[in-house]
XYZ file of C-alpha atoms in Angstrom:
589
model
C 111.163 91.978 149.928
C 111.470 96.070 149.597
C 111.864 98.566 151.557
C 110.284 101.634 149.276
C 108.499 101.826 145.977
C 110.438 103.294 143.161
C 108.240 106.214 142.779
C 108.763 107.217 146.822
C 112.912 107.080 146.759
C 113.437 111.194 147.010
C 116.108 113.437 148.299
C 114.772 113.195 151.511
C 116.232 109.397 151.395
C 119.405 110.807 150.298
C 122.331 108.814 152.438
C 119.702 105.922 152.762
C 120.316 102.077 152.161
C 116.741 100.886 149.983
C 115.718 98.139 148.377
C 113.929 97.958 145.654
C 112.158 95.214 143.132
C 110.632 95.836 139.441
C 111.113 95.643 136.346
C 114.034 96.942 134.030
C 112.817 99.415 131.815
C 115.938 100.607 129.962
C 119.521 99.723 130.323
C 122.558 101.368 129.380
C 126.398 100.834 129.419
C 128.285 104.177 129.489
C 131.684 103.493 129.573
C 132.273 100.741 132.269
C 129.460 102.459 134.439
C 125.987 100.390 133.694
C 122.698 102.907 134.915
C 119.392 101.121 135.276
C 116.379 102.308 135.386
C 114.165 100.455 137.235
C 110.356 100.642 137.616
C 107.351 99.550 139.684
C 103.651 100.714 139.646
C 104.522 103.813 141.118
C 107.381 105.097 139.168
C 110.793 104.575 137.691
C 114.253 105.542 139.457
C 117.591 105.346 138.113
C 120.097 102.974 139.443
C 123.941 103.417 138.925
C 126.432 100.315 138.813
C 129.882 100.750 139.008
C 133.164 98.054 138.040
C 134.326 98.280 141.814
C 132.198 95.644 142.948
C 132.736 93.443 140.320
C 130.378 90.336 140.417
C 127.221 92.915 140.995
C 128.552 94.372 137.906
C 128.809 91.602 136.039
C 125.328 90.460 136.715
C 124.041 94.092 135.868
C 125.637 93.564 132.679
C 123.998 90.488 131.781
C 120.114 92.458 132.430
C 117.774 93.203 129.384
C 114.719 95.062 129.048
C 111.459 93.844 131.198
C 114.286 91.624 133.414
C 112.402 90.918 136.842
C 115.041 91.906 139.675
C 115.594 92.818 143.293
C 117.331 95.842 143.634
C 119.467 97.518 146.977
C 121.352 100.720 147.342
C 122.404 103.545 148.517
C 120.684 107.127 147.703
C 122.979 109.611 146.866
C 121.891 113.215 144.833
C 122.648 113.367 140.828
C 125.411 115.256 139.282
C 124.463 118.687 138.512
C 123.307 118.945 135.266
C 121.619 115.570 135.125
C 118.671 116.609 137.330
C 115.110 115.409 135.883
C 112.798 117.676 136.926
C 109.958 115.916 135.113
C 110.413 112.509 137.601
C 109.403 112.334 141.085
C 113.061 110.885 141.660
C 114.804 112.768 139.088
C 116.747 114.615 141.972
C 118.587 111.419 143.304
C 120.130 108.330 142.094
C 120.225 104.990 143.580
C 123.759 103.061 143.790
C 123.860 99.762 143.474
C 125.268 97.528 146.078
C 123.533 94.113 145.546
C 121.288 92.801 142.645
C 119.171 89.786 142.156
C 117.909 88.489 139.302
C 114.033 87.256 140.340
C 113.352 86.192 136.803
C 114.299 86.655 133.869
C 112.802 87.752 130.670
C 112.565 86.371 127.076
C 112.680 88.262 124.046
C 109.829 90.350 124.441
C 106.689 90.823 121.698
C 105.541 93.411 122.215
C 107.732 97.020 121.612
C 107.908 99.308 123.932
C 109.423 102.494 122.467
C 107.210 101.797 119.142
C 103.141 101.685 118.425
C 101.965 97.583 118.579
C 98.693 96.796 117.043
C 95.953 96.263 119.692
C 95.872 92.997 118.692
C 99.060 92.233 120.032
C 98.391 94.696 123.089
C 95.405 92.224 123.968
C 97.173 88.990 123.568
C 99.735 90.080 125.550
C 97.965 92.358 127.809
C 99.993 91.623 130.879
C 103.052 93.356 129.239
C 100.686 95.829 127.697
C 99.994 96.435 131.407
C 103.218 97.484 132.726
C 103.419 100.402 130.278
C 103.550 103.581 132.779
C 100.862 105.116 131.064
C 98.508 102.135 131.078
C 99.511 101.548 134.696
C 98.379 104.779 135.291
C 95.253 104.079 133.691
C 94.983 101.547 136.052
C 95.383 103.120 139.557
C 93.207 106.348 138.367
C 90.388 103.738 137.812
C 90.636 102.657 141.315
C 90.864 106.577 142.294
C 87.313 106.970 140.764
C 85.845 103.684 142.372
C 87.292 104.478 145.985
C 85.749 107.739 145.570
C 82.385 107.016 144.419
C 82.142 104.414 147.766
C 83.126 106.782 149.531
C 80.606 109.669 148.487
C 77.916 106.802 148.325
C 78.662 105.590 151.942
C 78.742 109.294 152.984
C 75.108 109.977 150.966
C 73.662 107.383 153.366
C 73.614 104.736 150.472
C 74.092 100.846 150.775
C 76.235 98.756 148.732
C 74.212 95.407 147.556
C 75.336 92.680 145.439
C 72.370 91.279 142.887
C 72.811 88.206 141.086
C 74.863 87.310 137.792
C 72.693 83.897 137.141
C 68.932 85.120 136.444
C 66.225 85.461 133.785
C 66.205 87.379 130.467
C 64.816 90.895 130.370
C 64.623 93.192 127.368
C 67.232 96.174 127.998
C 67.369 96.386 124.526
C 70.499 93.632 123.643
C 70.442 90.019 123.425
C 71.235 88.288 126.118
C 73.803 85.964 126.959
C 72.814 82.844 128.067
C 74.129 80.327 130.594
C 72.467 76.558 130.110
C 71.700 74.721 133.535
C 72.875 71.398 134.136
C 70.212 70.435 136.739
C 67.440 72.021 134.514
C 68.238 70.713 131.366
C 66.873 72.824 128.285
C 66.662 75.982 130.688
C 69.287 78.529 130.405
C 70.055 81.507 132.749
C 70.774 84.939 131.530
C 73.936 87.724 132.757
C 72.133 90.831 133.850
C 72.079 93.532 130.833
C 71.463 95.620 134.135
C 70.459 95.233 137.682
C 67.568 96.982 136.932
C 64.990 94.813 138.452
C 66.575 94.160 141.212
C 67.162 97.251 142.287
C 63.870 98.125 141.946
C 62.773 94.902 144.427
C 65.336 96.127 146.910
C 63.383 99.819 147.140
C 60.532 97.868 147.350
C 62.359 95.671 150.519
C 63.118 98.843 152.525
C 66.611 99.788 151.299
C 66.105 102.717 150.395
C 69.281 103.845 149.229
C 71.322 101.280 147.362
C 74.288 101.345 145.003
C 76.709 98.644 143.586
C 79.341 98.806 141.051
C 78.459 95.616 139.509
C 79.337 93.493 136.001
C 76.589 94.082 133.378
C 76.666 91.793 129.776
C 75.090 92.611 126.432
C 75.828 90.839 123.603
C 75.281 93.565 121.029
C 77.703 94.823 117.797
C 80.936 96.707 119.597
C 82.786 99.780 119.425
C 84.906 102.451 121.273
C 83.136 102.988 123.702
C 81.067 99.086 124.241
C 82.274 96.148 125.637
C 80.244 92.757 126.121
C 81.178 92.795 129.816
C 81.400 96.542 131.357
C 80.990 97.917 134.526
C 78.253 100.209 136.186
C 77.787 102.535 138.924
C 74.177 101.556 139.840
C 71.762 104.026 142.321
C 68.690 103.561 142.987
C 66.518 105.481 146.154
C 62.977 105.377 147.407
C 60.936 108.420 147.979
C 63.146 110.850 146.212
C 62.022 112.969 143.053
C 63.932 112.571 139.539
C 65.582 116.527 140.614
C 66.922 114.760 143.774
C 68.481 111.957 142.411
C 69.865 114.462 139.323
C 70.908 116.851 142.334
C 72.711 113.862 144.460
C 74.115 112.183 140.926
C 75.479 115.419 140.114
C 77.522 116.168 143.550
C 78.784 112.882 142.900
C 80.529 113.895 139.516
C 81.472 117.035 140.378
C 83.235 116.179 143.269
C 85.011 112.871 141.350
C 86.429 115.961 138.968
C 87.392 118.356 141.666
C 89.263 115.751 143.885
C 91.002 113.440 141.182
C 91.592 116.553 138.622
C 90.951 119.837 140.215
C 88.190 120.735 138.061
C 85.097 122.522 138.641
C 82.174 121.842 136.067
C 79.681 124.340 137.300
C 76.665 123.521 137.696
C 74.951 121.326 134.932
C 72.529 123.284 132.573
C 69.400 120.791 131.358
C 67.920 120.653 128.003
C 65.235 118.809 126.844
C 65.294 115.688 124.562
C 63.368 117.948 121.954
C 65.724 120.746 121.795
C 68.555 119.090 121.900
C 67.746 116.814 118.788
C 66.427 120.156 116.995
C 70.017 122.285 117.737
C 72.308 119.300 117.606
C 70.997 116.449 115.854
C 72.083 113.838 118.803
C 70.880 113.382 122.302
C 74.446 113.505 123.592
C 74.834 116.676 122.527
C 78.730 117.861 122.320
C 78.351 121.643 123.497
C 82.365 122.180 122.793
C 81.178 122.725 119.349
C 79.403 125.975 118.383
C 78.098 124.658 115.409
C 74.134 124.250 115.041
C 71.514 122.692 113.434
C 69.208 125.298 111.820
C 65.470 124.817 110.784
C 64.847 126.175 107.293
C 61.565 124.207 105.979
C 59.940 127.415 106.392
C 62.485 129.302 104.107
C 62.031 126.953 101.750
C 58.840 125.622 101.050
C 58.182 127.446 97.244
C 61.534 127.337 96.250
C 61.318 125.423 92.363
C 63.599 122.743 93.927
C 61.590 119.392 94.998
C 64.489 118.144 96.916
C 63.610 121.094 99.440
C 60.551 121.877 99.089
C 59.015 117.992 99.428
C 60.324 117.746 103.049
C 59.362 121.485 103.508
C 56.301 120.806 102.927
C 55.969 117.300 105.220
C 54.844 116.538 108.273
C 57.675 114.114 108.866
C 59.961 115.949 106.731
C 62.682 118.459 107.956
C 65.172 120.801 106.086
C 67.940 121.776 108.311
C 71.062 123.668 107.537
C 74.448 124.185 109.377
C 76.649 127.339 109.082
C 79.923 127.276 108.835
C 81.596 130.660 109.842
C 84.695 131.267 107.379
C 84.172 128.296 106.000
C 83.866 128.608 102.301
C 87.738 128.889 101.449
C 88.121 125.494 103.342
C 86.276 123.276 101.351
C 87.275 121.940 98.033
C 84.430 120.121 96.044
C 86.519 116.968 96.143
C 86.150 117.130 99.912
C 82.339 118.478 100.022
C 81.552 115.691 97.921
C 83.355 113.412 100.216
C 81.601 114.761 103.062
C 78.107 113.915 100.826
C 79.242 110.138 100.834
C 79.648 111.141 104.545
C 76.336 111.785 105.331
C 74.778 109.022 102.988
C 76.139 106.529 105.857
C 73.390 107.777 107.823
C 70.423 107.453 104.911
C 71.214 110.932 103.527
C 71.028 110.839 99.509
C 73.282 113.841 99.453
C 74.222 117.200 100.761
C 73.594 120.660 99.334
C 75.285 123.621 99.838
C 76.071 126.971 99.309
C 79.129 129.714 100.257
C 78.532 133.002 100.679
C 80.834 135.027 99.262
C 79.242 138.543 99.312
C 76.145 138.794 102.108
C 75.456 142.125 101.624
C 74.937 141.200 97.375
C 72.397 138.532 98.417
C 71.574 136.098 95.797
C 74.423 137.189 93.120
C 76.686 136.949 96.560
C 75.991 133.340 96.309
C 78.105 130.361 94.974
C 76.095 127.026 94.769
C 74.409 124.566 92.633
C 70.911 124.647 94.045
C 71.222 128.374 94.434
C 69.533 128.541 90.480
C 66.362 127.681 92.225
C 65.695 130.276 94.362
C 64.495 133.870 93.780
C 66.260 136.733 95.359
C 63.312 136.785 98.045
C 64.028 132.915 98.965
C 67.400 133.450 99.100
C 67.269 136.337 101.937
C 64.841 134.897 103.553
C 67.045 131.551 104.095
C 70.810 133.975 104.533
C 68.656 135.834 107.484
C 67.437 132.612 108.854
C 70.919 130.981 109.010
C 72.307 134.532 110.658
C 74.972 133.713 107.514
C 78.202 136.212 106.463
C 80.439 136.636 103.883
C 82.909 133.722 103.652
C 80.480 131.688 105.538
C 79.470 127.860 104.215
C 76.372 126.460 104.429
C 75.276 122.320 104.672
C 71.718 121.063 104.156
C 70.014 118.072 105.136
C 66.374 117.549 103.008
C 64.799 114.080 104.107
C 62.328 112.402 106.334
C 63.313 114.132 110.313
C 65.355 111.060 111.595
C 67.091 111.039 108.603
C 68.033 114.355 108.553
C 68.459 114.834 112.357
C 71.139 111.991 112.518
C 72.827 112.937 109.344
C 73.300 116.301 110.206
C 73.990 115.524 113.745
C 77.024 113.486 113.013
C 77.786 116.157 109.844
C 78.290 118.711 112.848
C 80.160 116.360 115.466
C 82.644 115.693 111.862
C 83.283 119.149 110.619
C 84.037 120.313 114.371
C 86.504 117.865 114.562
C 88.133 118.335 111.036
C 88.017 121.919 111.566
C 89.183 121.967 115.094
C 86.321 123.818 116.356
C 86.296 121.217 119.729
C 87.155 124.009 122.844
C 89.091 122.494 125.055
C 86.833 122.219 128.198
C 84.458 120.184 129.961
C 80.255 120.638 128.765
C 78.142 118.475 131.236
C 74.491 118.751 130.743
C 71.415 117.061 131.668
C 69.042 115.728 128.938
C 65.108 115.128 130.046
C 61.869 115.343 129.025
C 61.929 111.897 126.409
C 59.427 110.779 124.766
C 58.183 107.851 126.772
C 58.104 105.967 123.532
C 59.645 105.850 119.475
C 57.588 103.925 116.879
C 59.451 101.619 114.706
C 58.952 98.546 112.686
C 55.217 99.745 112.850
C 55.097 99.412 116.743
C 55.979 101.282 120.070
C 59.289 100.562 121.638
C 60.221 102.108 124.950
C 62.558 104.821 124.874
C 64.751 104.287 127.962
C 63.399 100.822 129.443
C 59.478 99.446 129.994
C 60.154 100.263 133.593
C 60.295 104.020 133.399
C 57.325 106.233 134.683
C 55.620 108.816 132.314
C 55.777 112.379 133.480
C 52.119 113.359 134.428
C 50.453 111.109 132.391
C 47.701 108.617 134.045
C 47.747 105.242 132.760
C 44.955 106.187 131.023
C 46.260 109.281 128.995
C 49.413 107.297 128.081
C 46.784 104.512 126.457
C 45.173 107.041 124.610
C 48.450 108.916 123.080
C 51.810 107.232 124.091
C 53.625 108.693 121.333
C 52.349 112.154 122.876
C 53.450 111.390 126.387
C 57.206 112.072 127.670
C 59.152 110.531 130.658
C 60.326 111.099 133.569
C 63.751 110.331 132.580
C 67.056 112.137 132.590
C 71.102 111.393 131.145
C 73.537 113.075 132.078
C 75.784 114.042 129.333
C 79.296 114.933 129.266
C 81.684 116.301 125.968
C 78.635 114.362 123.811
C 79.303 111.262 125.883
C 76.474 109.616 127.641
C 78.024 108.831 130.605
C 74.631 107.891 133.028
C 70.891 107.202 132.461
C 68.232 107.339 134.606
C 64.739 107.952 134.961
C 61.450 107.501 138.504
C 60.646 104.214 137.653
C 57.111 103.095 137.561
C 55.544 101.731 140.930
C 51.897 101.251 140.209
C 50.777 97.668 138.953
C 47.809 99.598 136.938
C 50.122 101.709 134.907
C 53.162 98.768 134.458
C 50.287 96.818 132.950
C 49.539 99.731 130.853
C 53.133 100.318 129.577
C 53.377 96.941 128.534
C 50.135 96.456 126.844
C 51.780 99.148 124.560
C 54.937 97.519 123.670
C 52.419 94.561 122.775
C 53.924 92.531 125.720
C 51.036 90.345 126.517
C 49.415 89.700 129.642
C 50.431 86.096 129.809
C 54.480 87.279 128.394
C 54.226 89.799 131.137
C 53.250 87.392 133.527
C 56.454 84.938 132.381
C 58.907 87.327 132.221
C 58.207 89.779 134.826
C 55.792 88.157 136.821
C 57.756 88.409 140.160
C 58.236 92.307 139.442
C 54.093 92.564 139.138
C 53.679 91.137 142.309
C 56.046 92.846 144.006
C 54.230 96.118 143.151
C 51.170 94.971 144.884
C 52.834 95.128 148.150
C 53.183 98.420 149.185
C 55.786 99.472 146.549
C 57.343 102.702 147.182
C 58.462 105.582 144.582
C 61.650 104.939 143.572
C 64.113 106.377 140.960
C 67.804 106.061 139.609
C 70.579 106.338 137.626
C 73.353 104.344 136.333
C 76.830 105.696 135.041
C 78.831 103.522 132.545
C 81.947 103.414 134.791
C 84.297 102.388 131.897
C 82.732 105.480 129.804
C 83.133 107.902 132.453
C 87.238 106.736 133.280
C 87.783 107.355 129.794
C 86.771 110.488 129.629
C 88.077 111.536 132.641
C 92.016 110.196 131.268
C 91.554 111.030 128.074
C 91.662 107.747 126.266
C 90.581 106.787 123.025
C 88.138 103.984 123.735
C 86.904 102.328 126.939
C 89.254 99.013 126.264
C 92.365 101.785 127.529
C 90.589 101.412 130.977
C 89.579 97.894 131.563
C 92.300 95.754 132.539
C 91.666 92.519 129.944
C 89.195 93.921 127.732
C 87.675 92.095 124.362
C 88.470 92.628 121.394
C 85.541 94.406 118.717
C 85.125 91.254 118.376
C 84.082 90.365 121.202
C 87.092 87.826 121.809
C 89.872 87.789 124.007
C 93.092 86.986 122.393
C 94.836 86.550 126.126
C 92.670 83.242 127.416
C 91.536 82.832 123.144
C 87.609 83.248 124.586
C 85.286 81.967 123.372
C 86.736 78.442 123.202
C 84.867 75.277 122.154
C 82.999 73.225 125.060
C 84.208 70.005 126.143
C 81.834 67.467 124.813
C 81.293 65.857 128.101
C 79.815 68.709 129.436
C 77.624 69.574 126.438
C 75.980 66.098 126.748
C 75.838 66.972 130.604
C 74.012 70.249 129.913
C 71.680 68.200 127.638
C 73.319 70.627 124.709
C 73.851 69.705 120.775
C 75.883 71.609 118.569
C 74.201 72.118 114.921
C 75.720 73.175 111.606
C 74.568 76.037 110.130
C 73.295 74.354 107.469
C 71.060 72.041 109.895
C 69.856 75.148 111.975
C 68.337 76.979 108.646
């Protein structure tokens, strides 16, 4: 039906009969001459319709906004002086010589020259669509998928599909759950991950394997979750955690320097332990220069119990963060707003101090706590916090996860407030986790029950899990996690072993995973991976604000879809087909 797209009609088409179809995307009447501009997925050019031929013009009058229409002309160059050197056909202008209307368009719902709620984005996400800059969105996503087959293919790596109908495994979400209609009261579960099947395809010979496959969690949502997202899975036999960080890593750099002429360097590592101690988070956001600070020490004999109690714990931690310059920025109106900030995370409030003379120590210093502390204390603490004149300070006093995730997301806010985010890209590795966190009064697994410890036998790790670390590794990006990975564990002795300490029994382990035990009697080889969160990693990459900007028909936080109104009620046939009963929830208590 066309000859070019929009976006291709240039000068060097000038004197050239095109046509063209899209969309109308504005259209004006300037005295008795009508200009269109009309657009496609690859751009918009300008279309000019004048009186002479008058039944062309008369239709061109008749065309609104989002109008559907088939398009042919000639290209001639624009006056002088109406040049648009910002558009890829802002040099020429198409006249018009024929026009047909292919459909119409009805008073549209959503506006285009104003801000719609996402709501209304959603439910009408195939206008939403044809916005240029979601468009864009769009065909960058398929950049980044093109290339990563193409630097997978190139690795030596093989693209397999695993299933979407299989059994529940814990990746740390609920499941959702698909009832069978030939096994009635049985239910299949959408992968949280492929995990274990990747790890039976090392374990068939693959050896290299990759997939960017559908993966479904049914947990609480926000900007950067979706129930359905999309993965860039990798898993390899007989390669070491370093080469699959070292492969991973060429991968990302080169998506960067190809799609956005960007070099990241080459990625520094920290480990899980420092970067919880400096930043609170183990995402860390290295654009900020602001840092946790331990001060327990400083403390510990200051007359002041809210200190000196977690000074003096094991599990406690005092932790401070300096602001440079910051004492003339902070109103108590908005310090105590950033104390109800903290108490989100458990915090039951937030000390501080400015220093408004260094060099006059303890007179130099202007807070409420600072009553409790002798001039000794006090220089002790400025020298440990490297603070200046004009300089705040924020303290966290609490058990250590309290205060590590309080103070974390205290930094991440005041470099945001403040403007203190540099305008660059931070990748880093993060490695060396613990293998497992205690909570609820038993182990849980850090990453997954299928990672490997890191020099640990399976009987060290019995004797002191919460001692042992893994051999796992996330790459981090702008304090976005944007893959995980870890060498997964290929002995049957030591998979026992992990499980036995998540207090999976023998017999659970046998239900659940009793294929995957099996399997590793057989000549299993090492294996390792990584997965990226594709959706994550696009964002970043375009600069959007949450992943739904990059995922053509996205749900709601929610977890609805206002387009198709999912999830819908079943048909009652086939709930008495799947052997299914609703209950009240009144009954089900």
């Amino acid at each position: 039906m066309r000859s070019h797209y929009c976006g291709e009609v240039n000068e060097s088409l000038i004197g050239q009969e095109v046509t063209l179809c899209g969309w109308v995307n504005r259209r004006r009447d300037l005295g008795g001459v009508i200009f269109l501009d009309l657009r496609d997925r690859e751009g918009i050019v300008q279309v000019v319709y004048d009186p002479d031929i008058e039944d062309v013009f008369a239709l061109a009058n008749t065309l609104r906004n989002e109008f559907c229409v088939k398009v042919t002309g000639k290209v001639r160059p624009r006056p002088e002086g109406q040049i648009n050197k910002e558009m890829a056909s802002g040099g020429i202008e198409l006249l018009g010589l024929q026009l047909e209307i292919l459909n119409a368009a009805a008073p549209l719902p959503l506006d285009f020259n104003q801000q719609n709620s996402e709501e209304q984005r959603l439910r009408f996400r195939y206008l939403d669509l044809r916005r240029p800059e979601m468009s864009e969105k769009l065909k960058f996503r398929a950049k980044v998928t093109n290339e990563v087959r193409r630097f997978m293919e190139e690795a030596g790596f093989m693209d397999v599909e695993t299933p979407i109908l299989t059994a529940a495994t814990p990746e740390g979400a609920r499941d959702y759950l698909v009832p069978s209609r030939t096994h009635k009261g049985k239910f299949f579960a959408l992968p949280q991950s492929p995990q274990l099947f990747k790890q039976l395809l090392m374990m068939s010979g693959v050896d290299r394997y990759y997939q960017i496959v559908k993966c479904f969690r049914d947990e609480d949502l926000r900007a950067d979750r979706q129930p359905e997202f999309t993965q860039i899975d990798i898993e390899t036999s007989f390669m070491s955690a370093d080469q699959v960080m070292a492969v991973t890593e060429q991968m990302i750099r080169q998506l960067f320097t190809k799609l956005m002429n960007i070099d990241l360097g080459d990625f520094p590592r920290m480990t899980y332990e420092e970067a919880m101690r400096r930043f609170g988070s183990d995402k860390p956001d290295l654009r900020i220069p602001l840092e946790l600070v331990d001060v327990a020490e400083q403390v510990k004999t200051v007359d002041f119990k809210v200190f000196a109690g977690p000074a003096n714990d094991d599990n406690g931690r005092v932790a401070a963060i300096r602001v440079p310059a910051g004492a003339d920025k902070f109103s108590r109106k908005q310090i105590d707003e950033l104390g109800k900030f903290v108490g989100i995370y458990g915090a039951k409030g937030l000390a501080w101090m400015k220093i408004n003379d260094r060099a006059a120590g303890l007179e130099g210093v202007q807070s409420p706590v600072a009553k409790f502390f002798s001039a000794e204390q006090m220089e002790a603490l400025l020298a440990q916090t490297n603070a200046e004149s004009g300089d705040i300070l924020f303290f966290g006093a609490d058990n250590k996860v309290v205060v590590t995730e309080a103070m974390g997301a205290l930094r991440i806010k005041l470099g945001e407030d403040l403007g203190l985010v540099a305008d660059e890209w931070r990748p880093l590795w993060v490695v060396d986790f613990p293998m497992f966190e205690e909570a609820d009064g038993r182990a849980h697994a850090l990453h997954h029950p299928f990672t490997a410890p890191s020099n640990a036998t399976a009987a060290e790790l019995e004797a002191n899990p919460y001692g042992a670390l893994s051999d796992a590794y996330d790459m981090v990006l702008n304090g976005c996690e944007v893959g995980g990975g870890s060498v997964r564990i290929h002995d049957q002795t030591m998979q026992a072993t992990v499980f036995r300490i998540l207090g999976i029994s023998d017999e659970e382990a046998r239900e659940k995973f009793g294929f995957l035990l099996d399997a590793l009697q057989y000549g299993a080889p090492p294996h390792a991976g990584l997965a990226f969160g594709l959706d994550r990693l696009v964002m970043l990459m375009c600069g959007a604000d949450t992943i739904r900007d990059v995922m053509a028909f996205p749900k709601t936080t929610t977890a609805a879809c206002p387009l198709t109104d999912a999830p819908g009620k079943a048909n009652p046939e086939q709930l008495v087909e799947l052997g299914i009963a609703l209950v009240a929830k009144e009954d089900a208590k």
